[in-house]
Coordinates of C-alpha atoms in Angstrom, one line a residue:
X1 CA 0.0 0.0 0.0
X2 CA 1.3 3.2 -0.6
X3 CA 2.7 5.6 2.0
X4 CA 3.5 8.9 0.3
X5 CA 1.6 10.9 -1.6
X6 CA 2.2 13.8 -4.3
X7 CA -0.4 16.7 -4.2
X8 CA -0.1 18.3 -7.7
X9 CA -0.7 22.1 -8.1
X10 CA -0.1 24.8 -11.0
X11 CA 1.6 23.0 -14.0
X12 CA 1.2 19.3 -12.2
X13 CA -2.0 18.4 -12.9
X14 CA -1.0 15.2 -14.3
X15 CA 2.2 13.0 -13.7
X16 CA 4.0 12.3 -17.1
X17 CA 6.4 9.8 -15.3
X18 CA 3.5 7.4 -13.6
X19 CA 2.5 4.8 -14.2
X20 CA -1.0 4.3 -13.2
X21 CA -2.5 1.1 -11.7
X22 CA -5.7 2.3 -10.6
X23 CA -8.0 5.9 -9.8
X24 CA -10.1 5.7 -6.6
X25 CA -12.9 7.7 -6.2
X26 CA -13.9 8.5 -2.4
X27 CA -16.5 11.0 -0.5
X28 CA -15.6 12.1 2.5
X29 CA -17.4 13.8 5.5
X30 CA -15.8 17.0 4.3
X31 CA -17.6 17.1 0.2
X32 CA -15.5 15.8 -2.6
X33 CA -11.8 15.7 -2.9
X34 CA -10.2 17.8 -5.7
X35 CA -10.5 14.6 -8.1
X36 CA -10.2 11.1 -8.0
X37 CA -6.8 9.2 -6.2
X38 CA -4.5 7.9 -8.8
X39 CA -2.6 5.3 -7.8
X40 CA 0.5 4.1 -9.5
X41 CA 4.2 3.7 -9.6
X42 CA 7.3 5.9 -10.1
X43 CA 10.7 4.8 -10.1
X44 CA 8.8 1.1 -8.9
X45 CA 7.6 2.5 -5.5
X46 CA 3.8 3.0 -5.2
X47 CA 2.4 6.3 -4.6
X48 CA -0.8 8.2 -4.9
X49 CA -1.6 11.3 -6.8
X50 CA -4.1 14.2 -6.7
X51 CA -4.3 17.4 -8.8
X52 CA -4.8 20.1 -6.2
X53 CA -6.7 22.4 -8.9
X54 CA -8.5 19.3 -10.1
X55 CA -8.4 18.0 -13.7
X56 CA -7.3 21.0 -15.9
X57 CA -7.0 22.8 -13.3
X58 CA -10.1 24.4 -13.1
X59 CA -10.5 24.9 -9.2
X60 CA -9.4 28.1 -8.2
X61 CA -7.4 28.4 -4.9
X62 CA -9.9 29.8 -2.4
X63 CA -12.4 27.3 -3.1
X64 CA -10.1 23.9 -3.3
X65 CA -11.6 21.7 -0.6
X66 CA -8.5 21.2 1.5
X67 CA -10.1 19.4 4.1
X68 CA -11.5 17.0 1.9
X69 CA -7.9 16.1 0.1
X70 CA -6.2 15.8 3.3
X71 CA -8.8 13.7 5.3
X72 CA -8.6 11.5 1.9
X73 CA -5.3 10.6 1.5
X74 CA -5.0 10.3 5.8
X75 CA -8.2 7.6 4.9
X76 CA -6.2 5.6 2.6
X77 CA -3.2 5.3 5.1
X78 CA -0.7 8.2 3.3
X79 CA 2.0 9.0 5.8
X80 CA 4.0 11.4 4.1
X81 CA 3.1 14.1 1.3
X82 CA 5.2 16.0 -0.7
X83 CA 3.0 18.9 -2.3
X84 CA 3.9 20.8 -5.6
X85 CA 2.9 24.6 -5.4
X86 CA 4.1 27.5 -7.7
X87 CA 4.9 30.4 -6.0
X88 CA 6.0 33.8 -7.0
X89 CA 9.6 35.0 -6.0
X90 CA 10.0 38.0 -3.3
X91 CA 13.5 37.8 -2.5
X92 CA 17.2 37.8 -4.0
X93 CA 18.1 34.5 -5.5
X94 CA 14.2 33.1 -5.9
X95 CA 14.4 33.7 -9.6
X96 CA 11.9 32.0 -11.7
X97 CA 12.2 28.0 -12.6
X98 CA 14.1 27.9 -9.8
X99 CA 13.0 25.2 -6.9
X100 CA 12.7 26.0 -3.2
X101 CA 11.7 24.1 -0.1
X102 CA 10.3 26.5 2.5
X103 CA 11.0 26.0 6.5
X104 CA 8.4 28.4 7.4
X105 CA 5.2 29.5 6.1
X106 CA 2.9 33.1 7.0
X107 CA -1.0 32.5 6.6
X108 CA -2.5 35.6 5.2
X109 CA -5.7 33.7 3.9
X110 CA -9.4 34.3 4.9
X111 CA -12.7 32.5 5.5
X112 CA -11.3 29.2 4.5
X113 CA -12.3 25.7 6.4
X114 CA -8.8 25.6 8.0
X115 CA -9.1 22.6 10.8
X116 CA -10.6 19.5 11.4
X117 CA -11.4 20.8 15.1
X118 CA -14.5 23.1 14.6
X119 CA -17.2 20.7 15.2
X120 CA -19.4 20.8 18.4
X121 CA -18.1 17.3 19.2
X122 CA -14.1 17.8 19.1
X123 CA -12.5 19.0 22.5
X124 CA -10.4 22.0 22.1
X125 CA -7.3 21.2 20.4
X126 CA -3.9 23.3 19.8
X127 CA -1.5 21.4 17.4
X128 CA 2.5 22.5 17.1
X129 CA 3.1 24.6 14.4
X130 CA 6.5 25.8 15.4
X131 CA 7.6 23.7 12.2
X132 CA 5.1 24.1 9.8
X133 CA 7.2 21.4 7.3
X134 CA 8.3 17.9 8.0
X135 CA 12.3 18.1 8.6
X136 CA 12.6 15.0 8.0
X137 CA 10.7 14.8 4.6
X138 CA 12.2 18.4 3.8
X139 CA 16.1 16.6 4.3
X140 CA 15.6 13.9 1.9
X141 CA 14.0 16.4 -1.0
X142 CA 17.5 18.7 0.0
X143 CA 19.8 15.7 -0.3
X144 CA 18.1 14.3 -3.3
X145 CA 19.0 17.7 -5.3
X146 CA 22.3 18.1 -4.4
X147 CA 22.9 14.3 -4.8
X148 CA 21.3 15.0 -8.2
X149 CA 23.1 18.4 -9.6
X150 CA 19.6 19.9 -9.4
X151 CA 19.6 23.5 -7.8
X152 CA 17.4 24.4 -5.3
X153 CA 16.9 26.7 -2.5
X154 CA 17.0 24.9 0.4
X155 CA 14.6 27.0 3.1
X156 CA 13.1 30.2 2.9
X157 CA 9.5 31.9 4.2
X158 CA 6.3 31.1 2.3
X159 CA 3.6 33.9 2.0
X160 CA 0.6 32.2 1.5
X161 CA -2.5 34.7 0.5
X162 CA -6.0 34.3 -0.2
X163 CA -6.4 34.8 -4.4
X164 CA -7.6 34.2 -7.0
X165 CA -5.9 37.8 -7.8
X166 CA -2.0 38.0 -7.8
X167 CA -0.6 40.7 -5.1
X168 CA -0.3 44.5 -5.5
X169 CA 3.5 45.9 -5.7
X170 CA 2.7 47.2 -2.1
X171 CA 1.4 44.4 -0.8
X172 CA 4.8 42.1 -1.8
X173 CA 6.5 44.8 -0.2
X174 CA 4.1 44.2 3.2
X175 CA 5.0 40.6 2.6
X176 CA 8.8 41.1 2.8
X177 CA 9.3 43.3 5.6
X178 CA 6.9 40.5 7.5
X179 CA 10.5 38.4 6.4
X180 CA 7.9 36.0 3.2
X181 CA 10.6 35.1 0.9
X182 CA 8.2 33.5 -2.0
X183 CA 4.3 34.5 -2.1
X184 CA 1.5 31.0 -3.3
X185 CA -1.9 30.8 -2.5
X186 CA -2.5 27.3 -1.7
X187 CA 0.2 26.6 1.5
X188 CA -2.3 27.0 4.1
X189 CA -4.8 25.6 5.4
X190 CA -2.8 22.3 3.4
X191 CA 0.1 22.4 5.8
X192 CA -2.1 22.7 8.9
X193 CA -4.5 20.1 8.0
X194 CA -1.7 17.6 7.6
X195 CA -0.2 18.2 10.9
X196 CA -3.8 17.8 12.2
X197 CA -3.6 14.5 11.1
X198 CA -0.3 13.6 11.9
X199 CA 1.3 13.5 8.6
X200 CA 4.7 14.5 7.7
X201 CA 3.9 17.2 5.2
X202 CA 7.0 19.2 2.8
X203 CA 6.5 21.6 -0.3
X204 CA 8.3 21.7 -3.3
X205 CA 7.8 25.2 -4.3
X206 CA 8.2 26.0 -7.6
X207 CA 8.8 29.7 -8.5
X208 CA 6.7 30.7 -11.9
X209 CA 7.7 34.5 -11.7
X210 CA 8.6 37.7 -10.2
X211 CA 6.3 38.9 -7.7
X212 CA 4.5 42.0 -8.4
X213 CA 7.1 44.9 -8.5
X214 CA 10.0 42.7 -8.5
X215 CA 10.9 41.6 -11.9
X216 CA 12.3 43.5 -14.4
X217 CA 10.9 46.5 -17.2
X218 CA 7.6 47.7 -15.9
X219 CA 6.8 44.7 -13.7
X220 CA 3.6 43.8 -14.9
X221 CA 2.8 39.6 -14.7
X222 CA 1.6 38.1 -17.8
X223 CA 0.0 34.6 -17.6
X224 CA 2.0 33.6 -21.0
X225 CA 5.2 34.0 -18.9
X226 CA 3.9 32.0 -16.4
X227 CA 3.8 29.2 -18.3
X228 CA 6.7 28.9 -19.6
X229 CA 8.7 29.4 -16.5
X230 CA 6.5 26.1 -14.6
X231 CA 6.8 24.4 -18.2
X232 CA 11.0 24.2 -17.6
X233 CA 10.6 23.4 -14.0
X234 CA 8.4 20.9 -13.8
X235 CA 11.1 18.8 -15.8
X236 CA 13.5 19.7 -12.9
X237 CA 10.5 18.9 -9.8
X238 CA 10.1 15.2 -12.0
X239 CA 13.6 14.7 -12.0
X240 CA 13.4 15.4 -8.6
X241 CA 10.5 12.7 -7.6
X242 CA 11.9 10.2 -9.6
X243 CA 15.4 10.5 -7.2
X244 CA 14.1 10.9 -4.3
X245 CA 11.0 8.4 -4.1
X246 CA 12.7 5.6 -4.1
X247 CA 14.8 6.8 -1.0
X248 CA 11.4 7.6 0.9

């Protein structure tokens, strides 16, 4: 049975490299998971994977079902979760196509179902967040690259913000006085949720462009640049799964 899951977000909606055995379609007591489970191989060790954005990508951030996905792959037996997200890049050397594995995250989202612990039935419970990312899970994605020759940066400060709208120039500049590093929309409540249920939980972040203000010329964000900056990493983040599933 498989152990590890990969949670797929912008540019990873499907897995080129796996090879699928089976999709598994569950309802849980939170609605409808972002799609069905596919269950297959890579590099010969099982794993299951779900499109966060759903098949072609066509669920917008602030209304993925979080709690659903997570309480999904925790119902199946998933331990560990390695989730794909494409962030924008705030600070000095988070260039785009590059790669980065945060070590802390800042939740700026709103009104989203954020914890399993908000029913009249659950005692109140505080989980520690101190370390929002497994250590553990985040070592073996850090020795994987340099093992492989595949640059990364290896811990930084995840913004995560409500969306579907990218960020004003002044609120990137809010973000990086509060010490964010890379800006995404989908890092929280996933994180938390995970911890909830006990699951060593690490992002791959994948940087698809400049933050608002930060690139170069007038700074504006085009979608068309966007896509070709997750197009060349995503052959770097498969590269990356390939190596280091095996070792997990």
């Amino acid at each position: 049975m498989a152990k590890l899951a990969i949670i797929g977000g912008s540019g990873l909606d499907k897995l080129k490299n796996l090879e699928i055995e089976r999709r598994e379609v569950l309802q849980t007591p939170y609605g409808e998971p972002s799609g069905p489970l596919t269950h297959g191989r890579i590099s010969g060790t099982q794993v299951v994977f779900l499109p966060r954005h759903g098949s072609g990508h066509t669920i917008p951030p602030h209304k993925v079902n979080y709690r659903a996905n997570i309480w999904a792959l925790h119902h199946i037996g998933i331990q560990d979760i390695i989730a794909v997200a494409a962030v924008g890049g705030i600070t000095r050397g988070m260039a785009p196509a590059t790669l980065a594995f945060p070590d802390q995250i800042i939740d700026y989202t709103w009104g989203r179902e954020n914890t399993f612990f908000d029913d009249d039935d659950s005692a109140v419970t505080h989980i520690d967040f101190t370390y929002p990312y497994c250590i553990e899970l985040r070592r073996k994605l850090i020795e994987t690259t340099r093992r492989e020759g595949i640059t990364a940066i290896e811990r930084g400060t995840y913004g995560a913000t409500q969306g579907p709208r990218l960020e004003t120039a002044a609120e990137i500049d809010r973000l990086e006085r509060d010490g964010c590093d890379m800006v995404g929309m989908t890092g929280m409540p996933e994180a938390a949720l995970a911890a909830e249920k006990g699951m060593c939980y690490a992002s791959c972040a994948v940087v698809a462009n400049w933050a608002a203000g930060r690139g170069e010329g007038d700074g504006h964000i085009t979608m068309e640049e966007i896509e070709v900056h997750l197009k060349n990493a995503m052959t770097k983040v498969r590269g990356l799964l390939e190596a280091v599933i095996p070792a997990l």
